[in-house]
Amino acid sequence: MTARFTRRTTVARSAKPRIAAVGAIAVAGALLLTGCGDQTKDTGNDSGTASAAPLADKLPKEIRDKGVIKVGSDIAYAPVEFKDDSGKTVGIDPDIAAAMGKQLGVKFEFQNATFDTLIGGLAAKRYDIAMSAMTDTKDRQEGIDADTGKKVGAGVDFVDYFTAGVSLYTNKGDTQGIKTWDDLCGKTMAVQRNTFSHDLAKEQAKKCEKDGKKTLKIEDFATNPEAETRMRSKGADVVSADFPIAAYSVKNAGGGKYFEIVGDQVEAGPYGIAVAKDNTQLRDALQAAVNAIIENGEYKKIIEKWGVADGAVTEAKINGGS
């Protein structure tokens, strides 16, 4: 599937973006989207022992001793992270985490939660990191609420490991003339709450009103599959999600008969692994691990396996989002 990238300049900095995608990403695989309950655990992968791992000494001692990095994640966002038919956590993020685990000598244990609770869970030390197709932005780094502009937390640091963008998709054969975000005025969008798509939708609704047009009505849901179900039932005209997720749904939902992407991708930005500001040793160890798997070729194999090679990065940056 091919799509061009378009930059939207009217959107304010977001404290709650999810992800964003550059270039064409042909999402492969025939796995079906599945939902899941909150706070389940899945170690998923055997990462080896710390003694055999080249980067183990970079980790904080307490994590080396435990042998586990606890990961907060919204595991209902195929193909980034989701449950397969056997209940195992799979996807781009779990595969990248497993490869990093080999370098660090630990297992990455994914714990499921809704996306809008992940940063709070990180602050409460329920997780060591949050890895969930989360966009690295200045607002998140600084703990700023995008809607109010007020500081609401200490902020987090990010280790950037991928790049992605946002797409619109509709029921197949029912595009209603939607080609750009400006075509959304007077429409109803279903979207996962507190994601980048949600922020873009709120900005577009304001723009519609400013231009004297009918507003964009927004219905937000805890997960993206719920938003898709709302559109399937004709309760909404369009869904917005990051391009890999949108393309995966278009390819797999209903055997490819349910949805179609409309228009171009917008707002490219980096995925980041979120780490507490005071945990710089863990942050730097994760950065070293991502760079190691980029160098040894494991990273390339993973993103090619999931059909998202156009989102590859050549270096893991700290707080590279804007």
mmCIF file of C-alpha atoms in Angstrom:
data_model
loop_
_atom_site.group_PDB
_atom_site.id
_atom_site.type_symbol
_atom_site.label_atom_id
_atom_site.label_comp_id
_atom_site.label_asym_id
_atom_site.label_seq_id
_atom_site.Cartn_x
_atom_site.Cartn_y
_atom_site.Cartn_z
ATOM 1 C CA MET A 1 0.000 0.000 0.000
ATOM 2 C CA THR A 2 1.347 3.428 -0.916
ATOM 3 C CA ALA A 3 0.636 6.768 0.666
ATOM 4 C CA ARG A 4 2.294 10.160 0.540
ATOM 5 C CA PHE A 5 3.227 12.161 3.604
ATOM 6 C CA THR A 6 1.640 15.535 4.281
ATOM 7 C CA ARG A 7 2.652 17.907 7.080
ATOM 8 C CA ARG A 8 -0.168 19.541 9.052
ATOM 9 C CA THR A 9 1.053 22.867 10.405
ATOM 10 C CA THR A 10 -2.044 23.920 12.364
ATOM 11 C CA VAL A 11 -1.706 21.376 15.149
ATOM 12 C CA ALA A 12 -0.386 22.480 18.525
ATOM 13 C CA ARG A 13 2.246 20.495 20.431
ATOM 14 C CA SER A 14 0.648 17.452 21.984
ATOM 15 C CA ALA A 15 1.179 16.025 25.455
ATOM 16 C CA LYS A 16 -0.678 12.860 24.592
ATOM 17 C CA PRO A 17 0.240 11.748 21.059
ATOM 18 C CA ARG A 18 0.545 8.131 20.313
ATOM 19 C CA ILE A 19 2.385 7.715 17.085
ATOM 20 C CA ALA A 20 2.839 9.192 13.819
ATOM 21 C CA ALA A 21 4.790 7.349 9.769
ATOM 22 C CA VAL A 22 6.864 8.342 6.941
ATOM 23 C CA GLY A 23 6.529 7.022 3.403
ATOM 24 C CA ALA A 24 4.747 3.920 2.259
ATOM 25 C CA ILE A 25 4.393 1.042 4.695
ATOM 26 C CA ALA A 26 2.950 -2.176 3.310
ATOM 27 C CA VAL A 27 1.800 -3.957 6.420
ATOM 28 C CA ALA A 28 2.149 -7.703 6.121
ATOM 29 C CA GLY A 29 0.706 -10.685 7.940
ATOM 30 C CA ALA A 30 -2.697 -12.251 8.253
ATOM 31 C CA LEU A 31 -3.171 -12.158 11.996
ATOM 32 C CA LEU A 32 -6.477 -10.728 13.187
ATOM 33 C CA LEU A 33 -6.901 -7.880 15.644
ATOM 34 C CA THR A 34 -7.797 -9.022 19.141
ATOM 35 C CA GLY A 35 -8.646 -7.152 22.326
ATOM 36 C CA CYS A 36 -7.528 -7.937 25.831
ATOM 37 C CA GLY A 37 -8.111 -7.054 29.467
ATOM 38 C CA ASP A 38 -6.057 -4.734 31.616
ATOM 39 C CA GLN A 39 -3.010 -5.553 33.724
ATOM 40 C CA THR A 40 -2.226 -8.973 32.257
ATOM 41 C CA LYS A 41 1.374 -10.071 32.037
ATOM 42 C CA ASP A 42 3.291 -11.764 29.252
ATOM 43 C CA THR A 43 7.036 -12.253 29.333
ATOM 44 C CA GLY A 44 6.760 -13.696 25.854
ATOM 45 C CA ASN A 45 10.466 -14.118 25.124
ATOM 46 C CA ASP A 46 13.562 -15.764 26.554
ATOM 47 C CA SER A 47 16.272 -13.124 26.445
ATOM 48 C CA GLY A 48 19.163 -15.143 27.845
ATOM 49 C CA THR A 49 21.270 -14.479 30.918
ATOM 50 C CA ALA A 50 22.921 -11.293 32.048
ATOM 51 C CA SER A 51 26.312 -13.000 32.208
ATOM 52 C CA ALA A 52 26.223 -13.668 28.443
ATOM 53 C CA ALA A 53 24.823 -10.280 27.464
ATOM 54 C CA PRO A 54 27.276 -7.647 26.168
ATOM 55 C CA LEU A 55 25.408 -4.655 27.636
ATOM 56 C CA ALA A 56 24.254 -6.093 30.971
ATOM 57 C CA ASP A 57 26.601 -3.928 33.007
ATOM 58 C CA LYS A 58 24.911 -0.789 31.694
ATOM 59 C CA LEU A 59 21.652 -1.585 33.521
ATOM 60 C CA PRO A 60 20.832 -0.405 37.049
ATOM 61 C CA LYS A 61 21.821 -3.108 39.555
ATOM 62 C CA GLU A 62 18.261 -3.662 40.789
ATOM 63 C CA ILE A 63 17.105 -4.497 37.273
ATOM 64 C CA ARG A 64 20.094 -6.767 36.633
ATOM 65 C CA ASP A 65 19.294 -8.590 39.862
ATOM 66 C CA LYS A 66 15.609 -9.029 38.942
ATOM 67 C CA GLY A 67 16.393 -9.986 35.360
ATOM 68 C CA VAL A 68 13.187 -8.284 34.208
ATOM 69 C CA ILE A 69 12.171 -4.929 32.763
ATOM 70 C CA LYS A 70 8.461 -4.320 33.344
ATOM 71 C CA VAL A 71 6.833 -2.722 30.309
ATOM 72 C CA GLY A 72 3.550 -0.802 30.418
ATOM 73 C CA SER A 73 1.746 -1.192 27.084
ATOM 74 C CA ASP A 74 -1.671 -0.954 25.448
ATOM 75 C CA ILE A 75 -1.672 -4.428 23.910
ATOM 76 C CA ALA A 76 -4.519 -3.919 21.450
ATOM 77 C CA TYR A 77 -2.790 -2.027 18.659
ATOM 78 C CA ALA A 78 -1.818 -4.461 15.902
ATOM 79 C CA PRO A 79 0.721 -4.730 14.427
ATOM 80 C CA VAL A 80 2.701 -2.786 17.038
ATOM 81 C CA GLU A 81 1.594 -4.866 20.029
ATOM 82 C CA PHE A 82 -1.348 -7.260 20.299
ATOM 83 C CA LYS A 83 -2.371 -10.761 21.401
ATOM 84 C CA ASP A 84 -2.239 -13.595 18.910
ATOM 85 C CA ASP A 85 -4.774 -16.418 18.875
ATOM 86 C CA SER A 86 -2.867 -18.253 21.600
ATOM 87 C CA GLY A 87 -2.895 -15.211 23.886
ATOM 88 C CA LYS A 88 0.796 -14.424 23.448
ATOM 89 C CA THR A 89 1.882 -10.787 23.188
ATOM 90 C CA VAL A 90 3.317 -10.249 19.708
ATOM 91 C CA GLY A 91 4.130 -7.405 17.349
ATOM 92 C CA ILE A 92 6.799 -4.881 16.446
ATOM 93 C CA ASP A 93 7.426 -3.671 20.001
ATOM 94 C CA PRO A 94 7.652 -7.120 21.652
ATOM 95 C CA ASP A 95 10.068 -8.295 18.943
ATOM 96 C CA ILE A 96 12.267 -5.216 19.334
ATOM 97 C CA ALA A 97 12.155 -5.611 23.124
ATOM 98 C CA ALA A 98 13.182 -9.275 22.884
ATOM 99 C CA ALA A 99 16.156 -8.357 20.697
ATOM 100 C CA MET A 100 17.140 -5.642 23.173
ATOM 101 C CA GLY A 101 16.800 -8.175 25.989
ATOM 102 C CA LYS A 102 19.490 -10.347 24.400
ATOM 103 C CA GLN A 103 21.863 -7.392 24.551
ATOM 104 C CA LEU A 104 20.963 -6.490 28.133
ATOM 105 C CA GLY A 105 20.522 -9.976 29.592
ATOM 106 C CA VAL A 106 16.972 -9.415 30.827
ATOM 107 C CA LYS A 107 13.408 -10.240 29.841
ATOM 108 C CA PHE A 108 10.954 -7.510 28.887
ATOM 109 C CA GLU A 109 7.654 -8.325 30.608
ATOM 110 C CA PHE A 110 4.705 -6.628 28.899
ATOM 111 C CA GLN A 111 1.840 -5.615 31.198
ATOM 112 C CA ASN A 112 -1.399 -4.543 29.561
ATOM 113 C CA ALA A 113 -3.177 -1.279 30.387
ATOM 114 C CA THR A 114 -5.158 1.362 28.521
ATOM 115 C CA PHE A 115 -2.959 3.861 26.734
ATOM 116 C CA ASP A 116 -4.092 6.882 28.729
ATOM 117 C CA THR A 117 -2.884 5.314 32.021
ATOM 118 C CA LEU A 118 0.640 4.395 30.940
ATOM 119 C CA ILE A 119 2.502 7.549 31.943
ATOM 120 C CA GLY A 120 0.719 7.583 35.304
ATOM 121 C CA GLY A 121 1.665 3.945 35.798
ATOM 122 C CA LEU A 122 5.271 4.790 35.000
ATOM 123 C CA ALA A 123 5.233 7.621 37.558
ATOM 124 C CA ALA A 124 3.712 5.255 40.128
ATOM 125 C CA LYS A 125 6.506 2.745 39.398
ATOM 126 C CA ARG A 126 4.130 0.026 38.236
ATOM 127 C CA TYR A 127 6.385 -0.223 35.187
ATOM 128 C CA ASP A 128 10.048 0.438 34.490
ATOM 129 C CA ILE A 129 9.265 1.739 31.004
ATOM 130 C CA ALA A 130 6.301 2.413 28.723
ATOM 131 C CA MET A 131 6.604 0.988 25.214
ATOM 132 C CA SER A 132 3.392 1.337 23.278
ATOM 133 C CA ALA A 133 3.724 3.115 19.928
ATOM 134 C CA MET A 134 4.027 6.367 21.855
ATOM 135 C CA THR A 135 5.121 9.565 20.133
ATOM 136 C CA ASP A 136 8.062 11.442 21.595
ATOM 137 C CA THR A 137 7.092 15.134 21.937
ATOM 138 C CA LYS A 138 8.311 18.104 23.932
ATOM 139 C CA ASP A 139 5.048 18.224 25.871
ATOM 140 C CA ARG A 140 5.466 14.663 27.052
ATOM 141 C CA GLN A 141 9.120 15.269 27.849
ATOM 142 C CA GLU A 142 8.170 18.283 29.986
ATOM 143 C CA GLY A 143 4.966 16.907 31.520
ATOM 144 C CA ILE A 144 2.726 19.498 29.864
ATOM 145 C CA ASP A 145 -0.976 18.895 29.220
ATOM 146 C CA ALA A 146 -1.645 19.723 25.566
ATOM 147 C CA ASP A 147 -5.192 20.950 26.157
ATOM 148 C CA THR A 148 -4.437 23.337 29.032
ATOM 149 C CA GLY A 149 -0.756 24.101 28.497
ATOM 150 C CA LYS A 150 -0.222 23.474 32.216
ATOM 151 C CA LYS A 151 2.434 21.293 33.779
ATOM 152 C CA VAL A 152 0.836 18.120 35.141
ATOM 153 C CA GLY A 153 3.827 15.910 35.867
ATOM 154 C CA ALA A 154 7.581 15.547 35.902
ATOM 155 C CA GLY A 155 7.673 14.476 32.276
ATOM 156 C CA VAL A 156 9.572 11.531 30.826
ATOM 157 C CA ASP A 157 12.631 10.869 28.709
ATOM 158 C CA PHE A 158 12.325 8.982 25.445
ATOM 159 C CA VAL A 159 14.562 6.562 23.599
ATOM 160 C CA ASP A 160 13.430 6.926 19.982
ATOM 161 C CA TYR A 161 13.355 3.744 17.883
ATOM 162 C CA PHE A 162 10.911 4.156 14.962
ATOM 163 C CA THR A 163 9.107 6.772 12.869
ATOM 164 C CA ALA A 164 5.444 6.766 11.845
ATOM 165 C CA GLY A 165 2.514 9.001 10.686
ATOM 166 C CA VAL A 166 -1.298 9.292 11.019
ATOM 167 C CA SER A 167 -3.993 8.128 8.558
ATOM 168 C CA LEU A 168 -7.744 8.319 8.083
ATOM 169 C CA TYR A 169 -9.808 5.280 7.118
ATOM 170 C CA THR A 170 -13.471 4.613 6.449
ATOM 171 C CA ASN A 171 -15.819 1.725 5.839
ATOM 172 C CA LYS A 172 -14.929 0.239 2.468
ATOM 173 C CA GLY A 173 -16.875 1.853 -0.353
ATOM 174 C CA ASP A 174 -18.221 4.587 1.933
ATOM 175 C CA THR A 175 -15.564 7.310 1.893
ATOM 176 C CA GLN A 176 -18.161 10.129 1.739
ATOM 177 C CA GLY A 177 -15.747 12.267 -0.222
ATOM 178 C CA ILE A 178 -13.140 12.361 2.562
ATOM 179 C CA LYS A 179 -9.669 12.956 1.125
ATOM 180 C CA THR A 180 -8.106 15.434 3.553
ATOM 181 C CA TRP A 181 -8.607 16.501 7.164
ATOM 182 C CA ASP A 182 -10.489 19.592 5.966
ATOM 183 C CA ASP A 183 -13.108 17.230 4.513
ATOM 184 C CA LEU A 184 -13.976 16.101 8.054
ATOM 185 C CA CYS A 185 -16.089 19.141 8.905
ATOM 186 C CA GLY A 186 -19.632 17.932 9.561
ATOM 187 C CA LYS A 187 -18.489 14.317 9.959
ATOM 188 C CA THR A 188 -18.231 12.049 13.011
ATOM 189 C CA MET A 189 -14.863 10.521 13.904
ATOM 190 C CA ALA A 190 -14.289 7.541 16.198
ATOM 191 C CA VAL A 191 -10.829 7.569 17.766
ATOM 192 C CA GLN A 192 -8.830 6.100 20.625
ATOM 193 C CA ARG A 193 -8.709 8.654 23.410
ATOM 194 C CA ASN A 194 -5.562 10.534 24.384
ATOM 195 C CA THR A 195 -3.752 9.513 21.215
ATOM 196 C CA PHE A 196 -2.121 11.738 18.645
ATOM 197 C CA SER A 197 -5.108 11.123 16.374
ATOM 198 C CA HIS A 198 -7.398 12.358 19.149
ATOM 199 C CA ASP A 199 -5.350 15.551 19.451
ATOM 200 C CA LEU A 200 -5.413 16.096 15.690
ATOM 201 C CA ALA A 201 -9.181 15.582 15.668
ATOM 202 C CA LYS A 202 -9.705 18.210 18.387
ATOM 203 C CA GLU A 203 -7.569 20.691 16.468
ATOM 204 C CA GLN A 204 -9.502 19.984 13.274
ATOM 205 C CA ALA A 205 -12.829 20.492 15.069
ATOM 206 C CA LYS A 206 -11.646 23.931 16.181
ATOM 207 C CA LYS A 207 -10.524 24.744 12.647
ATOM 208 C CA CYS A 208 -13.915 23.747 11.218
ATOM 209 C CA GLU A 209 -15.666 26.095 13.631
ATOM 210 C CA LYS A 210 -13.205 28.912 12.972
ATOM 211 C CA ASP A 211 -13.824 28.571 9.235
ATOM 212 C CA GLY A 212 -17.593 28.793 9.786
ATOM 213 C CA LYS A 213 -18.211 25.185 8.821
ATOM 214 C CA LYS A 214 -20.056 22.404 10.605
ATOM 215 C CA THR A 215 -17.891 21.017 13.378
ATOM 216 C CA LEU A 216 -16.218 17.632 13.440
ATOM 217 C CA LYS A 217 -17.951 15.468 16.041
ATOM 218 C CA ILE A 218 -15.519 13.277 17.981
ATOM 219 C CA GLU A 219 -16.337 10.039 19.792
ATOM 220 C CA ASP A 220 -13.410 8.679 21.801
ATOM 221 C CA PHE A 221 -12.869 5.127 23.003
ATOM 222 C CA ALA A 222 -10.445 3.253 25.250
ATOM 223 C CA THR A 223 -9.039 1.182 22.372
ATOM 224 C CA ASN A 224 -8.749 1.463 18.616
ATOM 225 C CA PRO A 225 -10.740 -1.748 17.955
ATOM 226 C CA GLU A 226 -13.668 -0.145 19.824
ATOM 227 C CA ALA A 227 -13.431 2.891 17.547
ATOM 228 C CA GLU A 228 -13.456 0.621 14.503
ATOM 229 C CA THR A 229 -16.507 -1.242 15.818
ATOM 230 C CA ARG A 230 -18.326 2.084 16.171
ATOM 231 C CA MET A 231 -17.577 2.934 12.550
ATOM 232 C CA ARG A 232 -18.582 -0.535 11.365
ATOM 233 C CA SER A 233 -21.984 -0.032 13.013
ATOM 234 C CA LYS A 234 -22.397 3.291 11.130
ATOM 235 C CA GLY A 235 -22.115 5.287 14.351
ATOM 236 C CA ALA A 236 -19.111 7.144 12.937
ATOM 237 C CA ASP A 237 -17.949 8.123 9.456
ATOM 238 C CA VAL A 238 -14.197 7.785 9.874
ATOM 239 C CA VAL A 239 -11.455 6.505 12.181
ATOM 240 C CA SER A 240 -7.975 7.958 12.587
ATOM 241 C CA ALA A 241 -4.938 5.985 13.746
ATOM 242 C CA ASP A 242 -1.248 5.766 13.004
ATOM 243 C CA PHE A 243 -0.572 4.475 9.507
ATOM 244 C CA PRO A 244 0.809 1.017 10.418
ATOM 245 C CA ILE A 245 -2.299 0.308 12.489
ATOM 246 C CA ALA A 246 -4.678 1.702 9.860
ATOM 247 C CA ALA A 247 -2.999 -0.279 7.087
ATOM 248 C CA TYR A 248 -3.001 -3.471 9.154
ATOM 249 C CA SER A 249 -6.727 -3.117 9.824
ATOM 250 C CA VAL A 250 -7.447 -2.399 6.162
ATOM 251 C CA LYS A 251 -5.512 -5.509 5.129
ATOM 252 C CA ASN A 252 -6.861 -7.905 7.769
ATOM 253 C CA ALA A 253 -10.231 -6.834 9.165
ATOM 254 C CA GLY A 254 -12.958 -8.883 7.518
ATOM 255 C CA GLY A 255 -10.365 -10.401 5.235
ATOM 256 C CA GLY A 256 -9.703 -6.950 3.796
ATOM 257 C CA LYS A 257 -13.372 -6.245 3.107
ATOM 258 C CA TYR A 258 -14.190 -3.831 5.940
ATOM 259 C CA PHE A 259 -12.067 -0.676 5.604
ATOM 260 C CA GLU A 260 -10.093 1.530 3.230
ATOM 261 C CA ILE A 261 -7.544 4.295 3.795
ATOM 262 C CA VAL A 262 -8.439 7.756 2.483
ATOM 263 C CA GLY A 263 -6.017 10.582 1.787
ATOM 264 C CA ASP A 264 -2.380 10.972 2.784
ATOM 265 C CA GLN A 265 -0.496 10.391 5.997
ATOM 266 C CA VAL A 266 0.152 13.433 8.198
ATOM 267 C CA GLU A 267 2.361 14.478 11.114
ATOM 268 C CA ALA A 268 5.366 12.169 11.031
ATOM 269 C CA GLY A 269 7.098 11.696 14.357
ATOM 270 C CA PRO A 270 9.206 9.230 16.366
ATOM 271 C CA TYR A 271 8.050 6.386 18.572
ATOM 272 C CA GLY A 272 9.806 6.583 21.912
ATOM 273 C CA ILE A 273 10.334 4.218 24.820
ATOM 274 C CA ALA A 274 9.308 6.302 27.846
ATOM 275 C CA VAL A 275 11.505 6.265 30.949
ATOM 276 C CA ALA A 276 11.205 8.242 34.193
ATOM 277 C CA LYS A 277 13.337 11.394 34.242
ATOM 278 C CA ASP A 278 15.305 10.183 37.252
ATOM 279 C CA ASN A 279 16.194 6.839 35.664
ATOM 280 C CA THR A 280 18.942 7.995 33.335
ATOM 281 C CA GLN A 281 21.007 4.830 33.699
ATOM 282 C CA LEU A 282 18.142 2.693 32.416
ATOM 283 C CA ARG A 283 17.444 5.211 29.648
ATOM 284 C CA ASP A 284 21.064 5.115 28.453
ATOM 285 C CA ALA A 285 21.152 1.311 28.624
ATOM 286 C CA LEU A 286 18.056 1.119 26.421
ATOM 287 C CA GLN A 287 19.589 3.536 23.948
ATOM 288 C CA ALA A 288 22.726 1.389 23.771
ATOM 289 C CA ALA A 289 20.612 -1.734 23.240
ATOM 290 C CA VAL A 290 18.596 -0.199 20.380
ATOM 291 C CA ASN A 291 21.782 0.994 18.710
ATOM 292 C CA ALA A 292 23.296 -2.479 19.133
ATOM 293 C CA ILE A 293 20.412 -4.233 17.379
ATOM 294 C CA ILE A 294 20.473 -1.639 14.608
ATOM 295 C CA GLU A 295 24.180 -2.352 14.144
ATOM 296 C CA ASN A 296 23.908 -6.159 14.260
ATOM 297 C CA GLY A 297 20.971 -6.309 11.828
ATOM 298 C CA GLU A 298 18.290 -7.666 14.205
ATOM 299 C CA TYR A 299 16.349 -4.402 14.039
ATOM 300 C CA LYS A 300 16.169 -4.534 10.243
ATOM 301 C CA LYS A 301 14.929 -8.145 10.302
ATOM 302 C CA ILE A 302 12.143 -7.264 12.733
ATOM 303 C CA ILE A 303 10.755 -4.265 10.894
ATOM 304 C CA GLU A 304 10.967 -6.080 7.561
ATOM 305 C CA LYS A 305 9.120 -9.040 9.114
ATOM 306 C CA TRP A 306 6.225 -6.700 10.009
ATOM 307 C CA GLY A 307 6.346 -4.814 6.704
ATOM 308 C CA VAL A 308 7.243 -1.433 8.213
ATOM 309 C CA ALA A 309 10.744 -0.864 6.853
ATOM 310 C CA ASP A 310 9.977 2.709 5.767
ATOM 311 C CA GLY A 311 9.689 3.681 9.436
ATOM 312 C CA ALA A 312 13.213 2.537 10.296
ATOM 313 C CA VAL A 313 15.673 4.761 12.121
ATOM 314 C CA THR A 314 19.439 4.555 11.779
ATOM 315 C CA GLU A 315 20.187 5.697 15.336
ATOM 316 C CA ALA A 316 18.385 5.701 18.684
ATOM 317 C CA LYS A 317 18.137 9.298 19.868
ATOM 318 C CA ILE A 318 17.242 10.622 23.303
ATOM 319 C CA ASN A 319 14.282 13.045 23.253
ATOM 320 C CA GLY A 320 14.426 13.596 19.511
ATOM 321 C CA GLY A 321 10.757 14.588 19.263
ATOM 322 C CA SER A 322 9.602 18.165 18.836
#
